[in-house]
Amino acid sequence: MFTQYFGNYLLNKGYLTAEQLHDALEEIKDARLKLGVLAVNAGYMTAEQTEEVNEAQKKYDKRFGELAIEMGYLTEEQLKELLSSQKYGHLLLSQVLVDKGIMTLSEFEKAINEYKRDYSISDKEFEAIQSDDVNEIINIFIKFEGSKNEKLLKDYIALFARNLIRFIDRDAVIKEVSKLEVYDCQFAAKQDISGAIVLTTYIEADENAFIQFASKYAEEELSSVDEMAEASVGEFLNLHNGIFLVNLSNQGIELKMTPQEVFKDIKVEKLFKVSAELSFGCVNILIQEH
Amino acid sequence: MAKETFKVLICDDSILVRKKLKEALSALASFEFLEAGDGQTAIDVYKKERPDLVFMDLVIPVKDGITAVKEIKEFDNDALVVIASSSGTQENLKKAIKAGAVEFIQKPWEQEQLSNVVKKFLKKGE
């Protein structure tokens, strides 16, 4: 998930175009991550130092790591750590961009530092989000301005993201939250939650995304919003809300929920709309606090 | 020896869950399936058909799952009702046990959980 967030950040900051981002994301599975990107990401070397090592490599027949140690830029421990570190998606993306000449290593270094600064992310938090820790990603990037239950809603969305990744699309990305006065739904599954906290929740999408979503969860090809498609999206919402209630119950908060229902063309008022980008389209989760 | 067929009632308001449960159970034994989409229908079907086992959702229309379990147990104290629900909260677990349910399966279920239920309550000698 963080790969897409970082890619969108680079796009918004003008480091690349939408087309370049799209193409680079397609290529990351074949990317070979090099030590320069890893060392800069870890903050062990500057982009300038990696360029110096690259230049030195042209004169001496030695590996990057070996030269970096000889030049005093890396310790043996740091090299060992980098060689065994995980190949995070945003690094593979950056490697593709550097290899294609779309971004220099200096620009990558600048972007990583700007990113941490813009979102006030500590090194520890950055470690968590780059390893796709969904809770940490949601906690940092998703805000419910003016909500009386912000922590609870963040937990709700983090669970939703995990369920999307688990059951629907492993590349699901939670996008922005909008606070709206009114929203016209196309197809929506609805379920009420009541108790100490009272919420109405919806999964909403246009016809095509609703059918695709239903097909994924039902594990069968559906071609229209029929009884099975409605049951599928409704049951996903029911499952998600059920797990949410179990988690709260384990913390001593007992809530209830109503049977799920599916509607077409309804108006929802005073809500938070959280969009999720999936491989087949966009699906929204709508939350009304009462 | 002829293969034993068990009569099972599945009560869930989701046609998808009923379908998935039927598919999953069919891999474990021979079943005759009965279906209900709400609590009242489940009670009515139970009284008429006296199935060997019931899978009951909790959050269902007309009469909820706990009420349905209570009424089925009042009619037949030996009824075997397994709750299969996504909302296995502490409160629901307590209510289900009190109502007389014999097992609680949290959705999404694992095939092994269903297999254990079938072994425990239907294929007892195996």
CSV table of C-alpha atoms in Angstrom, one decimal:
chain,number,residue,atom,x,y,z
A,1,MET,CA,0.0,0.0,0.0
A,2,PHE,CA,2.8,2.4,0.8
A,3,THR,CA,4.2,2.0,-2.7
A,4,GLN,CA,1.1,3.7,-4.1
A,5,TYR,CA,1.2,6.4,-1.4
A,6,PHE,CA,4.8,7.2,-2.2
A,7,GLY,CA,4.2,7.1,-5.9
A,8,ASN,CA,1.3,9.5,-5.6
A,9,TYR,CA,3.4,11.8,-3.5
A,10,LEU,CA,6.1,11.9,-6.2
A,11,LEU,CA,3.4,12.6,-8.8
A,12,ASN,CA,1.9,15.4,-6.7
A,13,LYS,CA,5.3,16.9,-6.2
A,14,GLY,CA,5.9,16.9,-9.9
A,15,TYR,CA,8.8,14.4,-9.9
A,16,LEU,CA,7.0,12.4,-12.6
A,17,THR,CA,3.9,12.2,-14.7
A,18,ALA,CA,0.9,10.0,-14.2
A,19,GLU,CA,1.9,7.9,-17.2
A,20,GLN,CA,5.5,7.5,-15.9
A,21,LEU,CA,4.1,6.4,-12.5
A,22,HIS,CA,1.8,3.9,-14.1
A,23,ASP,CA,4.5,2.4,-16.3
A,24,ALA,CA,7.0,2.3,-13.4
A,25,LEU,CA,4.5,0.5,-11.1
A,26,GLU,CA,4.1,-2.1,-13.9
A,27,GLU,CA,7.8,-2.7,-13.9
A,28,ILE,CA,8.6,-3.0,-10.3
A,29,LYS,CA,8.3,-6.7,-10.2
A,30,ASP,CA,11.3,-7.0,-12.5
A,31,ALA,CA,13.4,-4.3,-10.7
A,32,ARG,CA,16.7,-5.2,-9.2
A,33,LEU,CA,17.2,-3.1,-6.1
A,34,LYS,CA,20.7,-1.7,-5.8
A,35,LEU,CA,22.7,-0.7,-2.8
A,36,GLY,CA,22.7,3.0,-3.6
A,37,VAL,CA,18.9,3.4,-3.3
A,38,LEU,CA,19.0,1.2,-0.1
A,39,ALA,CA,21.8,3.2,1.5
A,40,VAL,CA,20.1,6.6,0.7
A,41,ASN,CA,16.7,5.3,2.0
A,42,ALA,CA,18.3,4.2,5.2
A,43,GLY,CA,20.1,7.5,5.6
A,44,TYR,CA,23.5,5.8,5.7
A,45,MET,CA,24.8,7.6,2.5
A,46,THR,CA,23.9,10.7,0.7
A,47,ALA,CA,23.1,10.6,-3.0
A,48,GLU,CA,26.4,12.5,-3.7
A,49,GLN,CA,28.4,9.8,-1.9
A,50,THR,CA,26.7,7.1,-3.9
A,51,GLU,CA,27.6,9.0,-7.1
A,52,GLU,CA,31.3,9.1,-5.9
A,53,VAL,CA,31.2,5.3,-5.3
A,54,ASN,CA,29.7,4.8,-8.8
A,55,GLU,CA,32.5,6.9,-10.3
A,56,ALA,CA,35.1,4.9,-8.4
A,57,GLN,CA,33.6,1.7,-9.7
A,58,LYS,CA,34.5,2.8,-13.2
A,59,LYS,CA,38.2,2.9,-12.2
A,60,TYR,CA,38.4,-0.1,-9.8
A,61,ASP,CA,37.0,-3.5,-10.4
A,62,LYS,CA,35.3,-3.7,-7.0
A,63,ARG,CA,31.7,-4.1,-5.8
A,64,PHE,CA,29.7,-1.0,-4.6
A,65,GLY,CA,29.6,-2.2,-1.0
A,66,GLU,CA,33.3,-2.9,-0.8
A,67,LEU,CA,34.2,0.5,-2.2
A,68,ALA,CA,31.7,2.3,0.0
A,69,ILE,CA,33.4,0.7,3.1
A,70,GLU,CA,36.9,1.6,1.8
A,71,MET,CA,35.8,5.2,1.2
A,72,GLY,CA,34.4,5.4,4.7
A,73,TYR,CA,30.8,5.9,3.7
A,74,LEU,CA,29.5,2.6,5.1
A,75,THR,CA,30.5,0.3,7.9
A,76,GLU,CA,30.6,-3.5,7.5
A,77,GLU,CA,27.6,-3.8,9.8
A,78,GLN,CA,25.6,-1.3,7.7
A,79,LEU,CA,26.5,-3.1,4.5
A,80,LYS,CA,25.4,-6.4,6.0
A,81,GLU,CA,22.1,-4.9,7.2
A,82,LEU,CA,21.4,-3.3,3.8
A,83,LEU,CA,22.1,-6.6,1.9
A,84,SER,CA,19.7,-8.5,4.1
A,85,SER,CA,17.0,-5.7,4.2
A,86,GLN,CA,13.6,-6.1,2.7
A,87,LYS,CA,12.9,-5.1,-0.8
A,88,TYR,CA,10.2,-2.6,0.0
A,89,GLY,CA,7.9,-1.6,-2.9
A,90,HIS,CA,8.6,2.1,-2.8
A,91,LEU,CA,12.3,1.4,-3.1
A,92,LEU,CA,11.7,-0.9,-6.1
A,93,LEU,CA,9.6,1.9,-7.6
A,94,SER,CA,12.4,4.5,-7.0
A,95,GLN,CA,14.9,2.1,-8.5
A,96,VAL,CA,12.9,1.8,-11.7
A,97,LEU,CA,12.6,5.6,-11.8
A,98,VAL,CA,16.3,6.0,-11.3
A,99,ASP,CA,17.2,3.3,-13.9
A,100,LYS,CA,14.9,4.9,-16.4
A,101,GLY,CA,16.4,8.3,-15.9
A,102,ILE,CA,13.1,9.8,-14.7
A,103,MET,CA,14.5,10.7,-11.3
A,104,THR,CA,18.1,11.1,-10.1
A,105,LEU,CA,19.3,9.5,-6.9
A,106,SER,CA,19.6,13.1,-5.5
A,107,GLU,CA,15.9,13.7,-6.3
A,108,PHE,CA,15.0,10.4,-4.6
A,109,GLU,CA,17.0,11.5,-1.5
A,110,LYS,CA,15.3,14.9,-1.6
A,111,ALA,CA,11.8,13.3,-2.0
A,112,ILE,CA,12.3,10.8,0.9
A,113,ASN,CA,13.4,13.6,3.2
A,114,GLU,CA,10.6,15.9,2.1
A,115,TYR,CA,8.1,13.1,2.6
A,116,LYS,CA,9.2,12.4,6.2
A,117,ARG,CA,9.1,16.2,6.9
A,118,ASP,CA,5.7,16.9,5.2
A,119,TYR,CA,4.0,14.1,7.2
A,120,SER,CA,6.1,14.6,10.4
A,121,ILE,CA,7.1,11.0,10.2
A,122,SER,CA,9.8,9.8,12.7
A,123,ASP,CA,12.4,7.1,11.5
A,124,LYS,CA,10.5,4.5,13.6
A,125,GLU,CA,7.2,5.4,12.0
A,126,PHE,CA,8.8,5.4,8.6
A,127,GLU,CA,10.1,1.9,9.2
A,128,ALA,CA,6.6,0.8,10.0
A,129,ILE,CA,4.9,2.4,7.1
A,130,GLN,CA,7.4,1.3,4.5
A,131,SER,CA,6.8,-2.3,5.6
A,132,ASP,CA,3.1,-1.7,4.9
A,133,ASP,CA,2.0,-1.7,8.5
A,134,VAL,CA,-1.6,-0.8,7.7
A,135,ASN,CA,-2.4,0.5,11.2
A,136,GLU,CA,0.5,2.9,11.0
A,137,ILE,CA,-0.3,4.0,7.5
A,138,ILE,CA,-3.9,4.8,8.3
A,139,ASN,CA,-2.9,6.5,11.6
A,140,ILE,CA,-0.6,8.9,9.7
A,141,PHE,CA,-2.5,9.5,6.5
A,142,ILE,CA,-6.1,9.3,7.4
A,143,LYS,CA,-7.8,12.1,9.3
A,144,PHE,CA,-11.4,12.4,10.4
A,145,GLU,CA,-11.6,16.1,11.0
A,146,GLY,CA,-14.3,17.0,13.6
A,147,SER,CA,-15.2,13.4,14.5
A,148,LYS,CA,-16.0,12.6,18.1
A,149,ASN,CA,-14.6,9.1,17.6
A,150,GLU,CA,-11.5,9.7,15.5
A,151,LYS,CA,-9.4,6.9,17.0
A,152,LEU,CA,-12.3,4.4,16.6
A,153,LEU,CA,-12.9,5.5,13.0
A,154,LYS,CA,-9.2,5.1,12.2
A,155,ASP,CA,-9.3,1.6,13.7
A,156,TYR,CA,-12.5,0.9,11.6
A,157,ILE,CA,-10.7,2.0,8.4
A,158,ALA,CA,-7.5,0.1,9.2
A,159,LEU,CA,-9.6,-3.1,9.7
A,160,PHE,CA,-11.4,-2.3,6.4
A,161,ALA,CA,-8.1,-1.9,4.6
A,162,ARG,CA,-6.9,-5.3,6.0
A,163,ASN,CA,-10.2,-7.0,5.0
A,164,LEU,CA,-10.0,-5.5,1.5
A,165,ILE,CA,-6.4,-6.8,1.1
A,166,ARG,CA,-7.4,-10.2,2.6
A,167,PHE,CA,-10.6,-10.8,0.6
A,168,ILE,CA,-10.8,-8.5,-2.4
A,169,ASP,CA,-7.6,-7.1,-3.7
A,170,ARG,CA,-4.1,-7.3,-2.2
A,171,ASP,CA,-3.1,-4.0,-3.9
A,172,ALA,CA,-6.0,-2.1,-2.3
A,173,VAL,CA,-5.1,1.5,-1.3
A,174,ILE,CA,-7.1,3.7,1.1
A,175,LYS,CA,-7.2,7.2,-0.4
A,176,GLU,CA,-8.6,10.4,0.9
A,177,VAL,CA,-11.3,11.0,3.5
A,178,SER,CA,-14.0,13.6,2.6
A,179,LYS,CA,-16.4,15.1,5.1
A,180,LEU,CA,-19.6,15.7,3.1
A,181,GLU,CA,-23.0,17.3,3.8
A,182,VAL,CA,-24.7,15.0,1.3
A,183,TYR,CA,-23.7,12.2,-1.1
A,184,ASP,CA,-25.6,10.5,-3.8
A,185,CYS,CA,-25.0,6.8,-3.7
A,186,GLN,CA,-25.2,4.6,-6.7
A,187,PHE,CA,-25.2,1.0,-5.3
A,188,ALA,CA,-24.8,0.7,-1.5
A,189,ALA,CA,-24.8,-2.0,1.1
A,190,LYS,CA,-25.9,-0.5,4.5
A,191,GLN,CA,-25.6,-1.7,8.1
A,192,ASP,CA,-26.3,0.1,11.4
A,193,ILE,CA,-24.2,-0.3,14.5
A,194,SER,CA,-25.6,0.7,17.8
A,195,GLY,CA,-24.7,0.9,21.5
A,196,ALA,CA,-22.4,3.3,23.2
A,197,ILE,CA,-21.3,4.4,19.7
A,198,VAL,CA,-24.0,4.7,17.0
A,199,LEU,CA,-22.9,4.6,13.4
A,200,THR,CA,-24.4,3.9,10.0
A,201,THR,CA,-22.0,2.2,7.6
A,202,TYR,CA,-22.2,1.7,3.8
A,203,ILE,CA,-20.0,0.2,1.1
A,204,GLU,CA,-20.8,2.2,-2.0
A,205,ALA,CA,-19.7,2.0,-5.6
A,206,ASP,CA,-20.8,2.5,-9.2
A,207,GLU,CA,-22.4,-0.4,-11.0
A,208,ASN,CA,-19.3,-1.8,-12.5
A,209,ALA,CA,-17.1,-1.6,-9.4
A,210,PHE,CA,-20.0,-3.0,-7.3
A,211,ILE,CA,-20.3,-6.1,-9.6
A,212,GLN,CA,-16.5,-6.5,-9.6
A,213,PHE,CA,-16.3,-6.2,-5.8
A,214,ALA,CA,-19.2,-8.7,-5.4
A,215,SER,CA,-17.5,-11.1,-7.9
A,216,LYS,CA,-14.2,-11.1,-5.9
A,217,TYR,CA,-15.8,-11.7,-2.6
A,218,ALA,CA,-18.2,-14.4,-3.9
A,219,GLU,CA,-15.3,-16.0,-5.8
A,220,GLU,CA,-17.5,-16.3,-8.9
A,221,GLU,CA,-18.1,-14.2,-12.1
A,222,LEU,CA,-21.1,-12.0,-11.7
A,223,SER,CA,-22.4,-9.8,-14.5
A,224,SER,CA,-25.2,-7.7,-13.0
A,225,VAL,CA,-26.3,-6.4,-9.6
A,226,ASP,CA,-28.5,-9.4,-8.9
A,227,GLU,CA,-29.4,-11.1,-5.7
A,228,MET,CA,-26.0,-12.8,-5.4
A,229,ALA,CA,-24.1,-9.6,-6.0
A,230,GLU,CA,-26.1,-7.8,-3.4
A,231,ALA,CA,-25.6,-10.7,-1.0
A,232,SER,CA,-21.9,-10.6,-1.6
A,233,VAL,CA,-21.2,-7.0,-0.9
A,234,GLY,CA,-23.7,-7.0,2.0
A,235,GLU,CA,-22.0,-10.0,3.5
A,236,PHE,CA,-18.6,-8.4,3.2
A,237,LEU,CA,-19.9,-5.4,5.1
A,238,ASN,CA,-21.5,-7.7,7.6
A,239,LEU,CA,-18.3,-9.6,8.1
A,240,HIS,CA,-16.2,-6.5,8.4
A,241,ASN,CA,-18.6,-4.9,10.9
A,242,GLY,CA,-18.8,-8.2,12.8
A,243,ILE,CA,-15.0,-8.4,13.2
A,244,PHE,CA,-15.0,-4.7,14.3
A,245,LEU,CA,-17.6,-5.4,16.9
A,246,VAL,CA,-15.6,-8.5,18.2
A,247,ASN,CA,-12.5,-6.4,18.5
A,248,LEU,CA,-14.4,-3.7,20.5
A,249,SER,CA,-16.0,-6.4,22.6
A,250,ASN,CA,-12.6,-7.7,23.5
A,251,GLN,CA,-11.9,-4.1,24.8
A,252,GLY,CA,-15.1,-4.2,26.9
A,253,ILE,CA,-17.3,-2.2,24.5
A,254,GLU,CA,-20.4,-4.1,23.4
A,255,LEU,CA,-22.2,-3.0,20.3
A,256,LYS,CA,-24.9,-4.4,18.2
A,257,MET,CA,-25.6,-4.4,14.5
A,258,THR,CA,-28.7,-4.7,12.2
A,259,PRO,CA,-29.1,-7.0,9.2
A,260,GLN,CA,-27.4,-5.5,6.1
A,261,GLU,CA,-29.5,-4.1,3.3
A,262,VAL,CA,-28.7,-3.0,-0.3
A,263,PHE,CA,-30.0,0.1,-1.9
A,264,LYS,CA,-29.8,1.8,-5.3
A,265,ASP,CA,-29.7,5.6,-5.8
A,266,ILE,CA,-30.0,6.8,-2.3
A,267,LYS,CA,-28.9,10.1,-0.7
A,268,VAL,CA,-26.8,10.0,2.5
A,269,GLU,CA,-26.4,13.1,4.6
A,270,LYS,CA,-23.6,14.3,7.0
A,271,LEU,CA,-21.0,11.6,6.4
A,272,PHE,CA,-17.4,10.8,6.1
A,273,LYS,CA,-16.5,9.2,2.7
A,274,VAL,CA,-13.4,7.1,2.6
A,275,SER,CA,-12.3,6.0,-0.9
A,276,ALA,CA,-10.5,2.8,-1.6
A,277,GLU,CA,-8.7,2.4,-4.9
A,278,LEU,CA,-8.9,-1.2,-6.2
A,279,SER,CA,-7.5,-2.8,-9.4
A,280,PHE,CA,-11.0,-2.7,-10.9
A,281,GLY,CA,-12.2,0.7,-9.7
A,282,CYS,CA,-13.1,2.8,-6.7
A,283,VAL,CA,-15.2,1.7,-3.8
A,284,ASN,CA,-16.3,4.0,-1.0
A,285,ILE,CA,-17.0,3.3,2.6
A,286,LEU,CA,-19.4,5.8,4.1
A,287,ILE,CA,-19.8,6.5,7.8
A,288,GLN,CA,-22.4,8.5,9.5
A,289,GLU,CA,-22.0,9.3,13.2
A,290,HIS,CA,-25.2,9.8,15.2
B,1,MET,CA,-23.4,-50.1,4.0
B,2,ALA,CA,-25.5,-47.2,2.5
B,3,LYS,CA,-24.0,-43.8,2.9
B,4,GLU,CA,-25.7,-41.9,5.7
B,5,THR,CA,-27.3,-38.6,4.7
B,6,PHE,CA,-27.8,-35.8,7.3
B,7,LYS,CA,-30.5,-33.3,7.2
B,8,VAL,CA,-29.1,-29.8,7.9
B,9,LEU,CA,-30.9,-26.5,8.1
B,10,ILE,CA,-28.8,-23.4,7.2
B,11,CYS,CA,-30.3,-20.1,8.4
B,12,ASP,CA,-28.5,-17.0,7.1
B,13,ASP,CA,-30.0,-13.9,5.3
B,14,SER,CA,-27.2,-14.0,2.8
B,15,ILE,CA,-27.8,-16.3,-0.2
B,16,LEU,CA,-24.0,-16.2,-0.7
B,17,VAL,CA,-23.3,-17.6,2.8
B,18,ARG,CA,-25.9,-20.3,2.4
B,19,LYS,CA,-24.3,-21.3,-0.9
B,20,LYS,CA,-20.7,-21.3,0.5
B,21,LEU,CA,-21.8,-23.3,3.6
B,22,LYS,CA,-23.5,-25.9,1.5
B,23,GLU,CA,-20.4,-26.3,-0.7
B,24,ALA,CA,-18.1,-26.5,2.3
B,25,LEU,CA,-20.3,-29.1,4.1
B,26,SER,CA,-20.8,-31.2,1.0
B,27,ALA,CA,-17.1,-31.9,1.0
B,28,LEU,CA,-17.4,-33.5,4.4
B,29,ALA,CA,-20.5,-35.8,4.3
B,30,SER,CA,-23.7,-36.4,2.5
B,31,PHE,CA,-26.4,-33.8,3.3
B,32,GLU,CA,-29.9,-32.9,2.5
B,33,PHE,CA,-30.0,-29.1,2.9
B,34,LEU,CA,-32.9,-27.0,4.1
B,35,GLU,CA,-32.6,-23.2,4.0
B,36,ALA,CA,-34.0,-20.2,5.8
B,37,GLY,CA,-33.3,-16.5,5.3
B,38,ASP,CA,-34.7,-15.3,8.6
B,39,GLY,CA,-35.3,-16.4,12.2
B,40,GLN,CA,-39.0,-17.1,11.9
B,41,THR,CA,-38.6,-19.2,8.7
B,42,ALA,CA,-35.9,-21.2,10.5
B,43,ILE,CA,-38.2,-22.0,13.4
B,44,ASP,CA,-41.0,-23.0,11.0
B,45,VAL,CA,-38.7,-25.2,8.9
B,46,TYR,CA,-37.3,-26.8,12.0
B,47,LYS,CA,-40.7,-27.7,13.4
B,48,LYS,CA,-41.7,-29.3,10.1
B,49,GLU,CA,-38.5,-31.0,9.1
B,50,ARG,CA,-36.7,-31.8,12.4
B,51,PRO,CA,-33.2,-31.5,10.9
B,52,ASP,CA,-30.1,-33.3,12.5
B,53,LEU,CA,-28.2,-30.0,12.8
B,54,VAL,CA,-28.9,-26.3,12.4
B,55,PHE,CA,-26.4,-23.6,11.3
B,56,MET,CA,-27.7,-20.3,12.6
B,57,ASP,CA,-26.6,-16.7,11.9
B,58,LEU,CA,-27.3,-14.1,14.6
B,59,VAL,CA,-28.0,-10.9,12.8
B,60,ILE,CA,-30.9,-11.9,10.6
B,61,PRO,CA,-34.3,-10.3,9.9
B,62,VAL,CA,-37.8,-10.9,11.4
B,63,LYS,CA,-36.5,-12.8,14.4
B,64,ASP,CA,-32.8,-12.7,15.4
B,65,GLY,CA,-30.7,-15.8,15.7
B,66,ILE,CA,-30.7,-15.9,19.5
B,67,THR,CA,-34.6,-15.7,19.6
B,68,ALA,CA,-34.7,-18.4,16.9
B,69,VAL,CA,-32.4,-20.7,18.9
B,70,LYS,CA,-34.5,-20.2,22.0
B,71,GLU,CA,-37.8,-21.1,20.2
B,72,ILE,CA,-36.2,-24.1,18.5
B,73,LYS,CA,-34.9,-25.4,21.8
B,74,GLU,CA,-38.3,-24.8,23.4
B,75,PHE,CA,-39.8,-27.0,20.7
B,76,ASP,CA,-37.1,-29.6,20.8
B,77,ASN,CA,-34.7,-29.6,23.7
B,78,ASP,CA,-32.4,-32.0,21.8
B,79,ALA,CA,-32.0,-29.7,18.8
B,80,LEU,CA,-28.3,-29.2,17.8
B,81,VAL,CA,-27.8,-25.6,16.8
B,82,VAL,CA,-24.4,-24.2,15.8
B,83,ILE,CA,-24.1,-20.4,15.6
B,84,ALA,CA,-22.1,-19.3,12.5
B,85,SER,CA,-21.8,-15.5,12.8
B,86,SER,CA,-19.3,-12.7,12.1
B,87,SER,CA,-20.3,-11.0,15.4
B,88,GLY,CA,-18.9,-13.3,18.0
B,89,THR,CA,-18.8,-10.6,20.7
B,90,GLN,CA,-18.6,-11.6,24.4
B,91,GLU,CA,-22.2,-10.7,24.8
B,92,ASN,CA,-23.4,-12.8,21.8
B,93,LEU,CA,-21.3,-15.8,22.9
B,94,LYS,CA,-22.9,-15.6,26.4
B,95,LYS,CA,-26.4,-15.2,24.9
B,96,ALA,CA,-25.9,-18.1,22.4
B,97,ILE,CA,-24.7,-20.5,25.1
B,98,LYS,CA,-27.6,-19.4,27.4
B,99,ALA,CA,-30.1,-20.0,24.5
B,100,GLY,CA,-28.8,-23.5,24.1
B,101,ALA,CA,-26.5,-23.3,21.1
B,102,VAL,CA,-23.9,-26.1,21.1
B,103,GLU,CA,-21.1,-24.4,19.2
B,104,PHE,CA,-20.1,-20.9,18.0
B,105,ILE,CA,-18.2,-20.5,14.7
B,106,GLN,CA,-16.9,-17.1,13.9
B,107,LYS,CA,-17.1,-16.1,10.3
B,108,PRO,CA,-15.1,-16.4,8.1
B,109,TRP,CA,-15.0,-20.1,9.0
B,110,GLU,CA,-12.2,-22.5,8.4
B,111,GLN,CA,-13.0,-25.8,6.8
B,112,GLU,CA,-11.5,-27.5,9.8
B,113,GLN,CA,-14.0,-25.9,12.1
B,114,LEU,CA,-16.9,-27.3,10.0
B,115,SER,CA,-15.2,-30.7,9.9
B,116,ASN,CA,-14.9,-30.7,13.7
B,117,VAL,CA,-18.6,-29.8,14.0
B,118,VAL,CA,-19.6,-32.6,11.6
B,119,LYS,CA,-17.5,-35.1,13.5
B,120,LYS,CA,-18.6,-34.0,16.9
B,121,PHE,CA,-22.4,-33.8,16.3
B,122,LEU,CA,-23.1,-36.0,13.3
B,123,LYS,CA,-20.5,-38.6,12.5
B,124,LYS,CA,-20.1,-39.4,16.2
B,125,GLY,CA,-18.7,-42.9,15.9
B,126,GLU,CA,-15.9,-42.0,13.4
